[in-house]
mmCIF file of C-alpha atoms in Angstrom:
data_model
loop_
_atom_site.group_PDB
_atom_site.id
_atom_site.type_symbol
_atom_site.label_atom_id
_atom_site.label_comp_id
_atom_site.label_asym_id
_atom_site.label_seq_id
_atom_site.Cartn_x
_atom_site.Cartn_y
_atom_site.Cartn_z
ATOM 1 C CA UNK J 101 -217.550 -55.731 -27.011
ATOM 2 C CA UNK J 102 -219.085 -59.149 -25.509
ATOM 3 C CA UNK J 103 -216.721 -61.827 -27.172
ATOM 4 C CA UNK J 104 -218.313 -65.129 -28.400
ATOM 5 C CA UNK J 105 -217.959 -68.535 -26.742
ATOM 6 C CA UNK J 106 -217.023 -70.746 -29.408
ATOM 7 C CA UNK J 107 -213.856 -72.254 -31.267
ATOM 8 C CA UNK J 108 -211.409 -70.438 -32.839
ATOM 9 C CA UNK J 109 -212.720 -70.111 -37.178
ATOM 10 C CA UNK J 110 -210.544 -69.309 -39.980
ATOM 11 C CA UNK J 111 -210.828 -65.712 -42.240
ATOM 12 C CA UNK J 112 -209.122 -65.774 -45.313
ATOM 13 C CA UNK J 113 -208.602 -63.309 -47.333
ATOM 14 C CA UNK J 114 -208.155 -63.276 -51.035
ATOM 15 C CA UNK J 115 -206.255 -60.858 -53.410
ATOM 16 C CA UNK J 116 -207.488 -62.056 -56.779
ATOM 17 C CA UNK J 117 -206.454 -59.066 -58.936
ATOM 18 C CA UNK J 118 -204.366 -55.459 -58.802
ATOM 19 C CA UNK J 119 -205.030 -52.422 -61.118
ATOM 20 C CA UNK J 120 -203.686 -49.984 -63.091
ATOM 21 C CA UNK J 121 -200.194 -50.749 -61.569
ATOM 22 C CA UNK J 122 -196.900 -50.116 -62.902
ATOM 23 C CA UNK J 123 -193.309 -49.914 -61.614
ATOM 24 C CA UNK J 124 -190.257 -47.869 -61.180
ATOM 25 C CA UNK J 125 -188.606 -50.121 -64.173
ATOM 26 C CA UNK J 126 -191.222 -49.586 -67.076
ATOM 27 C CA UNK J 127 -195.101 -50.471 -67.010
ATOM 28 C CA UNK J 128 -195.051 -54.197 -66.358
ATOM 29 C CA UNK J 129 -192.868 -55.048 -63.169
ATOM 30 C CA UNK J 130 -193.096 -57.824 -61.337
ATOM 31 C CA UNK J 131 -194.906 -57.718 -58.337
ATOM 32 C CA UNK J 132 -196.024 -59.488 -55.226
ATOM 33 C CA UNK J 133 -198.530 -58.568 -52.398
ATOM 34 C CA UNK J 134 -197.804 -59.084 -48.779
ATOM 35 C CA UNK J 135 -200.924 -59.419 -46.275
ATOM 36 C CA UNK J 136 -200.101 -58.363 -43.015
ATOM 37 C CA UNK J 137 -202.619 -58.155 -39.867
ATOM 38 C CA UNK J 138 -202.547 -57.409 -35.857
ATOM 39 C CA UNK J 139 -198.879 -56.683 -36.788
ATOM 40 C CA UNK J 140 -198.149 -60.249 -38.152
ATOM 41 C CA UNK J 141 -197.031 -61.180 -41.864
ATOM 42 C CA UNK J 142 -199.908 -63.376 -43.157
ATOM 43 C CA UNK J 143 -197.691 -64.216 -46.140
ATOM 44 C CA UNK J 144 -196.700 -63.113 -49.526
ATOM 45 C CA UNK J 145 -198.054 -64.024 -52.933
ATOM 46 C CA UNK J 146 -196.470 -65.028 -55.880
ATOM 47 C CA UNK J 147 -194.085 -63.388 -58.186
ATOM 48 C CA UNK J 148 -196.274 -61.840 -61.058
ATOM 49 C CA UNK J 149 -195.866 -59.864 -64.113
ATOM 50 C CA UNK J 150 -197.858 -57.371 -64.512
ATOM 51 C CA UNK J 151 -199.590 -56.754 -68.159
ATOM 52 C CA UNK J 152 -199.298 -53.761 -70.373
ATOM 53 C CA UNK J 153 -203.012 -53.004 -69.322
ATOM 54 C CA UNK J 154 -201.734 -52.529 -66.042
ATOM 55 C CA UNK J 155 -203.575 -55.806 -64.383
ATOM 56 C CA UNK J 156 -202.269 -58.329 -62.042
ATOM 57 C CA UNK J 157 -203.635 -61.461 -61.298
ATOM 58 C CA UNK J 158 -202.462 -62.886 -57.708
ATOM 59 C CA UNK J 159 -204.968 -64.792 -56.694
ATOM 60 C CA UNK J 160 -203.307 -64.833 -53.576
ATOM 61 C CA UNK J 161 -204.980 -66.486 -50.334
ATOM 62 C CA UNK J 162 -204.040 -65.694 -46.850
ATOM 63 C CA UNK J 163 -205.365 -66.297 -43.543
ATOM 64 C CA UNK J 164 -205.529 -66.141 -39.602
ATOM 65 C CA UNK J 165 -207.594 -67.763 -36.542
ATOM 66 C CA UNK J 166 -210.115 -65.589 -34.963
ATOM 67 C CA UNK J 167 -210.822 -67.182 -31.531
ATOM 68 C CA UNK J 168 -212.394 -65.235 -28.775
ATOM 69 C CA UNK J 169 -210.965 -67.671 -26.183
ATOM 70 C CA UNK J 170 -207.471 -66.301 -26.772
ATOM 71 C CA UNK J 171 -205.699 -65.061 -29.545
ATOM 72 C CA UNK J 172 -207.783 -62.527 -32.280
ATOM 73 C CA UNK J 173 -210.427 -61.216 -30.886
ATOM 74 C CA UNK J 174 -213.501 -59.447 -32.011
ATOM 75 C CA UNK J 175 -212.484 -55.973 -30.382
ATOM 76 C CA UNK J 176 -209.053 -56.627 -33.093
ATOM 77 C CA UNK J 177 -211.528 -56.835 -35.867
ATOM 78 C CA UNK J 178 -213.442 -53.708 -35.091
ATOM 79 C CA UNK J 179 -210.309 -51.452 -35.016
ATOM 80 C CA UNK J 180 -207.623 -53.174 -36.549
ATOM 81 C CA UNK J 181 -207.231 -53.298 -40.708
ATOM 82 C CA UNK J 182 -205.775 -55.717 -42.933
ATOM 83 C CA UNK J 183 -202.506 -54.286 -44.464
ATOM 84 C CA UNK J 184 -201.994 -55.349 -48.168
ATOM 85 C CA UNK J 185 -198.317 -53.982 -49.795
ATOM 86 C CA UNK J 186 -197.570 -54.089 -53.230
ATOM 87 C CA UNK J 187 -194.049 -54.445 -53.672
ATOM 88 C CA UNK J 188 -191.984 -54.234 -57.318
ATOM 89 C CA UNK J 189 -189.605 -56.969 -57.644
ATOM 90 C CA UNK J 190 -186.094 -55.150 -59.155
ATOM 91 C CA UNK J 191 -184.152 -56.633 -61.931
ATOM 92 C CA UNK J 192 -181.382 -58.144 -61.230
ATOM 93 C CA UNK J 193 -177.968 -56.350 -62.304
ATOM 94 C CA UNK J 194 -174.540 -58.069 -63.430
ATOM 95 C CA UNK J 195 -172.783 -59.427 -59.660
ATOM 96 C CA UNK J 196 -175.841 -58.834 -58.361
ATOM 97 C CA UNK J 197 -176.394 -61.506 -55.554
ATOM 98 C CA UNK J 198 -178.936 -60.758 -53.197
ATOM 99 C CA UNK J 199 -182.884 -59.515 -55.085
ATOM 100 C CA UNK J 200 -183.695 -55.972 -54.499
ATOM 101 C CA UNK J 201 -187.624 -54.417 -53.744
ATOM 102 C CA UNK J 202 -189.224 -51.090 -53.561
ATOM 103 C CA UNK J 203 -192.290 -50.708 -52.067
ATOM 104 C CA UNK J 204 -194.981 -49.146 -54.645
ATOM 105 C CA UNK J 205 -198.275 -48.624 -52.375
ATOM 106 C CA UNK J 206 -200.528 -49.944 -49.569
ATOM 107 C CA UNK J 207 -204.016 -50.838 -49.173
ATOM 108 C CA UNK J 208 -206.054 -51.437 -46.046
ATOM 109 C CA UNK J 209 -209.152 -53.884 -45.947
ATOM 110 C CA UNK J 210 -211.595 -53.239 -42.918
ATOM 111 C CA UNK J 211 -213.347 -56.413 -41.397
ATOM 112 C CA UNK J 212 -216.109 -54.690 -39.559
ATOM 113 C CA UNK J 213 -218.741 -56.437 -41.920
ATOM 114 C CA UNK J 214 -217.720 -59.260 -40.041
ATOM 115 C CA UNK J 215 -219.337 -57.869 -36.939
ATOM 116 C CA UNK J 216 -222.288 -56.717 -39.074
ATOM 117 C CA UNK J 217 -223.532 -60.747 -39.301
ATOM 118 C CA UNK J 218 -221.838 -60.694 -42.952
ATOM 119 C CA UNK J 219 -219.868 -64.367 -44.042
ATOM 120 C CA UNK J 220 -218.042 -62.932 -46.582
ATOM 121 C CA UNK J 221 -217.775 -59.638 -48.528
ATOM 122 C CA UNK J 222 -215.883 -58.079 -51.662
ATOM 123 C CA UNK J 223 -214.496 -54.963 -51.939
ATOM 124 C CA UNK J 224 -212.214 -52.792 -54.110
ATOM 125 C CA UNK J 225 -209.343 -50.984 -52.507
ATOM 126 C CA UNK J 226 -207.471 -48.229 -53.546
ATOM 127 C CA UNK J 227 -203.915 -48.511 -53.274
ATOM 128 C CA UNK J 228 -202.365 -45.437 -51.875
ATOM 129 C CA UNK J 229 -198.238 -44.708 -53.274
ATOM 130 C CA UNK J 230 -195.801 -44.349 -51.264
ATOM 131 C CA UNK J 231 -193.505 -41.279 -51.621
ATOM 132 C CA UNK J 232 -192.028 -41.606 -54.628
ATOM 133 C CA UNK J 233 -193.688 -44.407 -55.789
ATOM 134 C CA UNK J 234 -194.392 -44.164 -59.947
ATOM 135 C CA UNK J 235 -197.961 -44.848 -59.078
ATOM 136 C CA UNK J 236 -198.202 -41.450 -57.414
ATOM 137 C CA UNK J 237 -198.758 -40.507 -61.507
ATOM 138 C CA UNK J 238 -201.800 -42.816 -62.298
ATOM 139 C CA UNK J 239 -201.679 -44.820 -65.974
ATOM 140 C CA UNK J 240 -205.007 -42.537 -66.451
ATOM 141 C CA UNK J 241 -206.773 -38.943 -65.271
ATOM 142 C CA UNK J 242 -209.913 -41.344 -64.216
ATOM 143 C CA UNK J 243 -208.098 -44.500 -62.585
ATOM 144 C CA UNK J 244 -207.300 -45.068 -59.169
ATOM 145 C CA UNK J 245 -204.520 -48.184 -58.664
ATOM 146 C CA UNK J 246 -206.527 -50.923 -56.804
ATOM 147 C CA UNK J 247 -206.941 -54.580 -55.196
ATOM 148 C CA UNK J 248 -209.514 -56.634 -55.873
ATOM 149 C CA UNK J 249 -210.257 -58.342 -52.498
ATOM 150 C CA UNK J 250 -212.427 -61.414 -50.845
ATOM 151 C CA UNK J 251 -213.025 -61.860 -47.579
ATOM 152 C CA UNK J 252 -214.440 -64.434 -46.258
ATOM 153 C CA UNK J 253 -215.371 -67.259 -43.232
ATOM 154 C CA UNK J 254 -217.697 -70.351 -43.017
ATOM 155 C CA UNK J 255 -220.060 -68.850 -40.948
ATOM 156 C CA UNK J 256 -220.902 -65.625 -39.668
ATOM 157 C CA UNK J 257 -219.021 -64.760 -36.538
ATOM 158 C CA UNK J 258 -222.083 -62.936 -34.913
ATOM 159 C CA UNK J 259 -225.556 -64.525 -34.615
ATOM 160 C CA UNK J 260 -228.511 -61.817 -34.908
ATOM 161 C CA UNK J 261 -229.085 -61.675 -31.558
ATOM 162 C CA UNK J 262 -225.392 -60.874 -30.751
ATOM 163 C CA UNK J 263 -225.254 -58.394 -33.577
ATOM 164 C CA UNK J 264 -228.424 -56.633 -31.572
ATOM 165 C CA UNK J 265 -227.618 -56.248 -28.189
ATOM 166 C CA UNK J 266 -223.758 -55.331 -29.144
ATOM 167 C CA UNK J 267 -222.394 -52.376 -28.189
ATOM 168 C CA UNK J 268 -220.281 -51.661 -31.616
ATOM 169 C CA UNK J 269 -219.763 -47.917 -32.069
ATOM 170 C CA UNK J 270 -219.344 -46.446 -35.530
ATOM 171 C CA UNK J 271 -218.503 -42.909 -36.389
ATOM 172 C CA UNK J 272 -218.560 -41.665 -39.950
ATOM 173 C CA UNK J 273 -216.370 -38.688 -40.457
ATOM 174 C CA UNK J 274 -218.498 -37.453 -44.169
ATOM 175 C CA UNK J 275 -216.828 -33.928 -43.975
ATOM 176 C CA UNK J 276 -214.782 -30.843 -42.713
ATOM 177 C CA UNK J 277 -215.993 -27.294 -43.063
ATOM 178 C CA UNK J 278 -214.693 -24.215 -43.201
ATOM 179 C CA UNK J 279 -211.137 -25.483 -42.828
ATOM 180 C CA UNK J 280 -207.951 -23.347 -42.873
ATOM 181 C CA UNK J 281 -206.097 -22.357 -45.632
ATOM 182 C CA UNK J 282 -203.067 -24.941 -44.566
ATOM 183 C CA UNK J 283 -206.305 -28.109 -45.736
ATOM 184 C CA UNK J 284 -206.581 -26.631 -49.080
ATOM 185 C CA UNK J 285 -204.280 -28.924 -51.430
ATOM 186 C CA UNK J 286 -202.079 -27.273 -53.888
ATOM 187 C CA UNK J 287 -200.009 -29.235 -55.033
ATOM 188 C CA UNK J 288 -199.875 -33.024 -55.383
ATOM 189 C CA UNK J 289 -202.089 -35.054 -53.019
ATOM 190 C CA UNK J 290 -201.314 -36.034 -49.816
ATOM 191 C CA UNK J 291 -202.867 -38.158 -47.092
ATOM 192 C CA UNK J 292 -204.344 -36.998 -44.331
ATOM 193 C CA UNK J 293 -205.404 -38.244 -40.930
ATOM 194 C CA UNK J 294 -207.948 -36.752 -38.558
ATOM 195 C CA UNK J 295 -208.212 -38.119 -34.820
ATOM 196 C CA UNK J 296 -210.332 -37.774 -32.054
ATOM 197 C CA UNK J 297 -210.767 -39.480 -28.521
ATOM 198 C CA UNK J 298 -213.803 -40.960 -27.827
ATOM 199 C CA UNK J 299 -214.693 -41.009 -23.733
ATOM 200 C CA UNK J 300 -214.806 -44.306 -21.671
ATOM 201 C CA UNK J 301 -215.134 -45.847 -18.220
ATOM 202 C CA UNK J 302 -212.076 -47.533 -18.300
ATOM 203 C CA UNK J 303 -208.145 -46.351 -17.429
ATOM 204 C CA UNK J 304 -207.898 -44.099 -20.866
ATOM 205 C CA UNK J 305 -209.359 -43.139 -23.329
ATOM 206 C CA UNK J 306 -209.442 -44.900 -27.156
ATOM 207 C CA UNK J 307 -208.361 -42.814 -30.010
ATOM 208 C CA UNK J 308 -210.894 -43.051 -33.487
ATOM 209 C CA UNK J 309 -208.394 -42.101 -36.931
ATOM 210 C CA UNK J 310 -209.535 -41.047 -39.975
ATOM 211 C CA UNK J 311 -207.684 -41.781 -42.929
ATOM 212 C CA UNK J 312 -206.484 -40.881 -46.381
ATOM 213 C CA UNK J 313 -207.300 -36.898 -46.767
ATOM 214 C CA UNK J 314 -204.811 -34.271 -48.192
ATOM 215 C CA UNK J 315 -203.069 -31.533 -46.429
ATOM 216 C CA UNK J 316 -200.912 -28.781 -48.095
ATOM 217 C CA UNK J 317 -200.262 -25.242 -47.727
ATOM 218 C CA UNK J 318 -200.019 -23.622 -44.573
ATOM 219 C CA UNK J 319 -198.340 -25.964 -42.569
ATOM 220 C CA UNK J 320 -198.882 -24.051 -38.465
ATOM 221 C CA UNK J 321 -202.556 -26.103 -37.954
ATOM 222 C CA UNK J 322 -200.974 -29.348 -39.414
ATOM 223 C CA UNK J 323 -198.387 -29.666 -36.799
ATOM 224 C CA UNK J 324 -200.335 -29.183 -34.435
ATOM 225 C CA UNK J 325 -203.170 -31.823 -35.695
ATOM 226 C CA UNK J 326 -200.038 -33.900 -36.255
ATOM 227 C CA UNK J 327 -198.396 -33.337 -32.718
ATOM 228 C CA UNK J 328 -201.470 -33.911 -30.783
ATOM 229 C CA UNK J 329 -202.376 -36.919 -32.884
ATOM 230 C CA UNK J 330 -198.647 -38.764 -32.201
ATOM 231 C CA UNK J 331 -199.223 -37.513 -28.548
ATOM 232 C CA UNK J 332 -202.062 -39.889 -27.975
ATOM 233 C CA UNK J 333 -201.515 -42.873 -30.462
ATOM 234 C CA UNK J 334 -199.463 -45.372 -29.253
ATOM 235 C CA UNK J 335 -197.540 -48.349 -31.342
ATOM 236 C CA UNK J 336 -200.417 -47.588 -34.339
ATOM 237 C CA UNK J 337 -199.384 -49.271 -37.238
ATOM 238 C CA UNK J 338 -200.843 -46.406 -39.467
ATOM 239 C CA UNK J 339 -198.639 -44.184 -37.845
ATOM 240 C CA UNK J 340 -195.683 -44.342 -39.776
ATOM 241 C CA UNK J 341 -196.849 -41.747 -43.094
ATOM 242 C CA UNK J 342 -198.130 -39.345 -39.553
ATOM 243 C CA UNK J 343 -194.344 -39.452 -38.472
ATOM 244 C CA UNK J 344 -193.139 -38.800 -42.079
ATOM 245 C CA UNK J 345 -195.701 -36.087 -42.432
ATOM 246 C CA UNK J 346 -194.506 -34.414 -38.920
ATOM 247 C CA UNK J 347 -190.723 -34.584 -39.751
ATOM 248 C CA UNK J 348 -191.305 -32.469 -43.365
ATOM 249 C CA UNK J 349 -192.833 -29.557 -41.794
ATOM 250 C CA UNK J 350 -189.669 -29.694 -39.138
ATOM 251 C CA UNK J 351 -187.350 -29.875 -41.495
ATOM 252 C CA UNK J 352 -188.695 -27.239 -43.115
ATOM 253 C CA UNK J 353 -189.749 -25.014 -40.548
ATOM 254 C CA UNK J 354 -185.701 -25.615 -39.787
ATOM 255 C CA UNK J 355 -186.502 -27.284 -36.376
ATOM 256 C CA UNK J 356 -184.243 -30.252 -36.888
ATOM 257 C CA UNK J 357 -183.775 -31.208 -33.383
ATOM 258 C CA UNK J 358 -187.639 -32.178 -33.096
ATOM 259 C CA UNK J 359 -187.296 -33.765 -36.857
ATOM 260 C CA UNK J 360 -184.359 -35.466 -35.673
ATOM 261 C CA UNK J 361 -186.771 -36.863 -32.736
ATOM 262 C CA UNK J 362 -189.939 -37.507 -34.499
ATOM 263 C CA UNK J 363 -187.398 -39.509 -37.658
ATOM 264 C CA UNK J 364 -185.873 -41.430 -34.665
ATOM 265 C CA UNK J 365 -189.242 -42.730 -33.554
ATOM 266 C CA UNK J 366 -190.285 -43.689 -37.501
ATOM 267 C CA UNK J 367 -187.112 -45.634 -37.724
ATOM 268 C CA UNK J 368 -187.465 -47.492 -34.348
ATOM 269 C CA UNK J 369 -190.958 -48.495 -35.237
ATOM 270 C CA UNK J 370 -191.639 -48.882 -38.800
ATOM 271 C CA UNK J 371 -188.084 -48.152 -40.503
ATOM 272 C CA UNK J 372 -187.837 -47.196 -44.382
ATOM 273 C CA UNK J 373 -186.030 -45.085 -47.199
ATOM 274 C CA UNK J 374 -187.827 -42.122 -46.114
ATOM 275 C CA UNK J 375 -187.549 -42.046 -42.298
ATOM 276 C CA UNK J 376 -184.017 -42.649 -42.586
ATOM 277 C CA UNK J 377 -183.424 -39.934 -45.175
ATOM 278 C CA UNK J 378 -185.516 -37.682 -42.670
ATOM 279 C CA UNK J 379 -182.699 -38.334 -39.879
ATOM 280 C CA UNK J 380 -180.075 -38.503 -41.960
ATOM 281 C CA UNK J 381 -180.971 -34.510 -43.389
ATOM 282 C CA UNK J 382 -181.731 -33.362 -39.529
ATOM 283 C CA UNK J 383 -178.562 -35.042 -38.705
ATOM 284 C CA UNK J 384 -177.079 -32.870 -41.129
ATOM 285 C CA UNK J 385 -178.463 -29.906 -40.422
ATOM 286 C CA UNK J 386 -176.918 -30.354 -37.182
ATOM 287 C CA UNK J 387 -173.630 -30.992 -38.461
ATOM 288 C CA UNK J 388 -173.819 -34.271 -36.570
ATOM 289 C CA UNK J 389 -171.677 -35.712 -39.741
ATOM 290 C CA UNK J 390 -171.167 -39.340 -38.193
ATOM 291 C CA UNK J 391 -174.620 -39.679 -37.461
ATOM 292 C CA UNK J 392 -175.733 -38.470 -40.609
ATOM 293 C CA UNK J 393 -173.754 -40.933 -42.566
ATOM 294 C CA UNK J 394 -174.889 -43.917 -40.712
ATOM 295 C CA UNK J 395 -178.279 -42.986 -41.294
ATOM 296 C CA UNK J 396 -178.008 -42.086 -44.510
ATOM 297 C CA UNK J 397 -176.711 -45.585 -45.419
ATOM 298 C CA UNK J 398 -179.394 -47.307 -44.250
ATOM 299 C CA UNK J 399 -181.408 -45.264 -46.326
ATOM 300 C CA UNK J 400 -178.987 -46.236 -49.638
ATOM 301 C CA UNK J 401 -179.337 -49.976 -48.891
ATOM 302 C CA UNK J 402 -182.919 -50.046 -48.717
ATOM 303 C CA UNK J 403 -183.237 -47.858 -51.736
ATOM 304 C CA UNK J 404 -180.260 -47.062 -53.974
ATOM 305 C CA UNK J 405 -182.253 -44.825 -56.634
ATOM 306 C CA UNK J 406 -183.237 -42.076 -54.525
ATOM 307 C CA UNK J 407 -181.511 -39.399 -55.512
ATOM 308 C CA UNK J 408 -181.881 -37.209 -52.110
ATOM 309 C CA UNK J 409 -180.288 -39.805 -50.533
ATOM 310 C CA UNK J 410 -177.363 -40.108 -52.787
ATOM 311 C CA UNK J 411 -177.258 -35.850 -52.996
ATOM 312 C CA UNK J 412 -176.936 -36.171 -49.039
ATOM 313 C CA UNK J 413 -173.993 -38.760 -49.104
ATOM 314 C CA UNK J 414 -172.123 -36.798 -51.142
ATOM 315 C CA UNK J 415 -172.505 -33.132 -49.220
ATOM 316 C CA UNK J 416 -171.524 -35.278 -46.588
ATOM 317 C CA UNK J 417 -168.147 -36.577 -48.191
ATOM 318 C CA UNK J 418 -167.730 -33.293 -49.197
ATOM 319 C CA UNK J 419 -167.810 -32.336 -45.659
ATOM 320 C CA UNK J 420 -165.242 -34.874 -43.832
ATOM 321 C CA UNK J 421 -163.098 -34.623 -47.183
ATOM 322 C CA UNK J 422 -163.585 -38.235 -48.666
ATOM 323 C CA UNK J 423 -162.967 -36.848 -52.332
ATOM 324 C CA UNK J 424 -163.796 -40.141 -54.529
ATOM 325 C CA UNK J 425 -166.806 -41.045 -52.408
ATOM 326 C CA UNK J 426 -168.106 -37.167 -52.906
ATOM 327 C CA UNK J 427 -167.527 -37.491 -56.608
ATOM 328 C CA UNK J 428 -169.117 -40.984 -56.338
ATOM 329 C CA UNK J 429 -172.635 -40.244 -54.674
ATOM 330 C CA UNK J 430 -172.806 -36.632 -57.139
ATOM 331 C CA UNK J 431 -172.474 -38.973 -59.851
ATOM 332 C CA UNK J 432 -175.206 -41.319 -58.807
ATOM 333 C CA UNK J 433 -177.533 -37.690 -58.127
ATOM 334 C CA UNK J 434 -177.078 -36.428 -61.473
ATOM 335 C CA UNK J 435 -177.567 -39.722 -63.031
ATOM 336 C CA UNK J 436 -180.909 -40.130 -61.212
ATOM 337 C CA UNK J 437 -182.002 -36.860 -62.029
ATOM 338 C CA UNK J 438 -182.544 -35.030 -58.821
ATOM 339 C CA UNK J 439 -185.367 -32.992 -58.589
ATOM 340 C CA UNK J 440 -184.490 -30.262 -55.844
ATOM 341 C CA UNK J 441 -182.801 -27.548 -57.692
ATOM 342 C CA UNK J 442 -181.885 -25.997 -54.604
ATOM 343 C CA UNK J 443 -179.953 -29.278 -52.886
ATOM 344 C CA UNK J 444 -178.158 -29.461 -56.116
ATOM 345 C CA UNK J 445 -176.647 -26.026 -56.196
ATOM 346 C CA UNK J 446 -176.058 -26.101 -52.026
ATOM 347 C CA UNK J 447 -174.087 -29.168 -53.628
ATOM 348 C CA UNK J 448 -172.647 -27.318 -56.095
ATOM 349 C CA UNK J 449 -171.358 -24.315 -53.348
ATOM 350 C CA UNK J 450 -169.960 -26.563 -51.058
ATOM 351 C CA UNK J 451 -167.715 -28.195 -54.356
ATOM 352 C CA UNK J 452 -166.294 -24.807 -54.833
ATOM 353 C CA UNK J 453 -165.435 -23.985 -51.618
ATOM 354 C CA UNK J 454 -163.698 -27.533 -50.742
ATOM 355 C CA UNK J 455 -162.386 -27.745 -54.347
ATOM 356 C CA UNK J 456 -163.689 -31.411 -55.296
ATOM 357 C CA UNK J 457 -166.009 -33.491 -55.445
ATOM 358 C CA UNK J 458 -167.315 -32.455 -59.364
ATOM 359 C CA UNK J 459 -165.790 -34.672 -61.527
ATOM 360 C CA UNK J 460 -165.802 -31.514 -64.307
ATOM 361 C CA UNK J 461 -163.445 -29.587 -61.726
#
């Protein structure tokens, strides 16, 4: 796209409200939005408590410097998003010294009205859960969880005659048809991505990604839309729930040498709870006990109420014959109610055959 010869010009962008949130401590956490863009923290908001209605108001302004001459440029504003996260601050517990988060959900705020001549715009987002994440169960059947969201700049960064001899290219993905059985969800939603190369005279090619779909079911085409996708993508940003995606179905399918690879790349780019759970199991699977711990860990200190993780911890003491720390993490599993019936009882086999680890015994 032909840049623009002129200074650099400042777009903010304002969170003024978030709803129909709630937390993993009780409806009314409190909560603070991070703004994040071209893979640079814009800043956070404040602190705030959200209401029993489920409303926050952050009024929370951000900002960066598009300038054409260097820096952002108008090709970043076509294809790049800004990333809002809406993170629950924890209580604090008794000896507790350092503040604890969890991450509830994301939102993404496109800027391509910008390039359509537009000085400002406002939008509602959704805000998509994480895994896990109470908002995954919305406060009602109708409700989507959402930002309220202001963009704006003190002129447009496009005059009419730069908006008409452009060369922006838009595609609109409005459906799939007759899809495979593996698209059809069944059970609770997921997000999808959908991606597609789009030909050019330069060195490669530029990939085009569709977000925020479901897939379910069938999992043999999903792989595959999932391998070829990471195959061409490089150091996306939106990647990360792709990698997460990829590393379920190969756990699953029992391939836990390529989950063990695909969970190694989440946790080098954009590490979390859940990518290093994902090694962690693989790990496991693998009898790779050292490794498995380690990752494991990093998992617990960046989340200490999943209950997978702590179920993993403790087949893992279990294994190596740490007898308090086995009886430890199973406490912490059963306390936080794990869900997977079938973890618990491979838990509950491997404390018979070692003989501890079940504080009962």
């Amino acid at each position: 796209m032909e840049q623009v010869p002129s200074t650099g010009r400042l777009v903010q962008i304002t969170v003024t409200e978030g709803y129909d949130l709630k937390g993993f401590k009780g409806d009314t956490p409190v909560t603070f939005v991070r703004a994040e863009f071209n893979q640079v923290v814009l800043g956070d908001s404040a602190k705030i408590t959200v209401s029993p209605e489920g409303t926050a108001k952050y009024n929370f302004t951000s900002s960066f410097e598009f300038n054409p001459e260097g820096g952002i440029t108008l090709d970043d504003l076509a294809h790049k998003p800004v990333f809002l996260t809406v993170t629950e601050v924890l209580p604090k517990e008794k000896k507790q010294k350092e503040e604890k988060t969890l991450i509830l959900g994301q939102a993404v705020v496109d800027l391509l009205p910008l390039l359509e001549g537009q000085s400002s715009f406002q939008t509602a987002v959704p805000l998509h859960p994480v895994q896990g994440s109470p908002l995954e169960t919305p406060r009602s059947s109708v409700k989507q969880c959402s930002l309220e969201v202001k963009v704006l700049v003190a002129e447009p960064l496009l005059t009419t005659a730069q908006i008409s001899g452009g060369n922006l290219l838009k595609v609109t993905l409005e459906a799939a048809y007759s899809v495979p059985e593996s698209f059809i969800p069944t059970g609770p939603g997921q997000n999808y991505m959908v991606g597609l190369q789009v030909p050019s005279v330069g060195e490669k090619d530029y990939p085009i990604l569709f977000k925020n779909g479901t897939l379910n079911g069938n999992h043999a085409e999903a792989k595959a839309c999932y391998e070829r996708t990471i195959s061409f993508v490089v150091d996306a940003s939106e990647m990360h729930f792709i990698f997460l995606r990829l590393g379920l179905i190969y756990l699953e399918e029992k391939e836990y040498e390529k989950a063990k690879k695909t969970y190694m790349q989440a946790c080098k780019r954009s590490p979390s709870c859940l990518t290093w759970l994902g090694l962690g199991i693989a790990c496991y699977r693998l009898d790779e006990l050292t490794e498995a711990e380690d990752a494991l860990s990093e998992a617990n200190a960046l989340n200490n109420y999943n209950a997978e993780v702590w179920a993993y911890l403790a087949l893992v003491c279990l294994k190596v014959g740490r007898q308090l720390e086995a009886e430890q993490a199973y406490k912490y599993t059963i306390k936080l109610k794990l869900k997977d019936e079938a973890l618990l009882a491979e838990i509950h086999t491997v404390q018979e055959t070692v003989g501890f680890g079940n504080p009962s015994f």
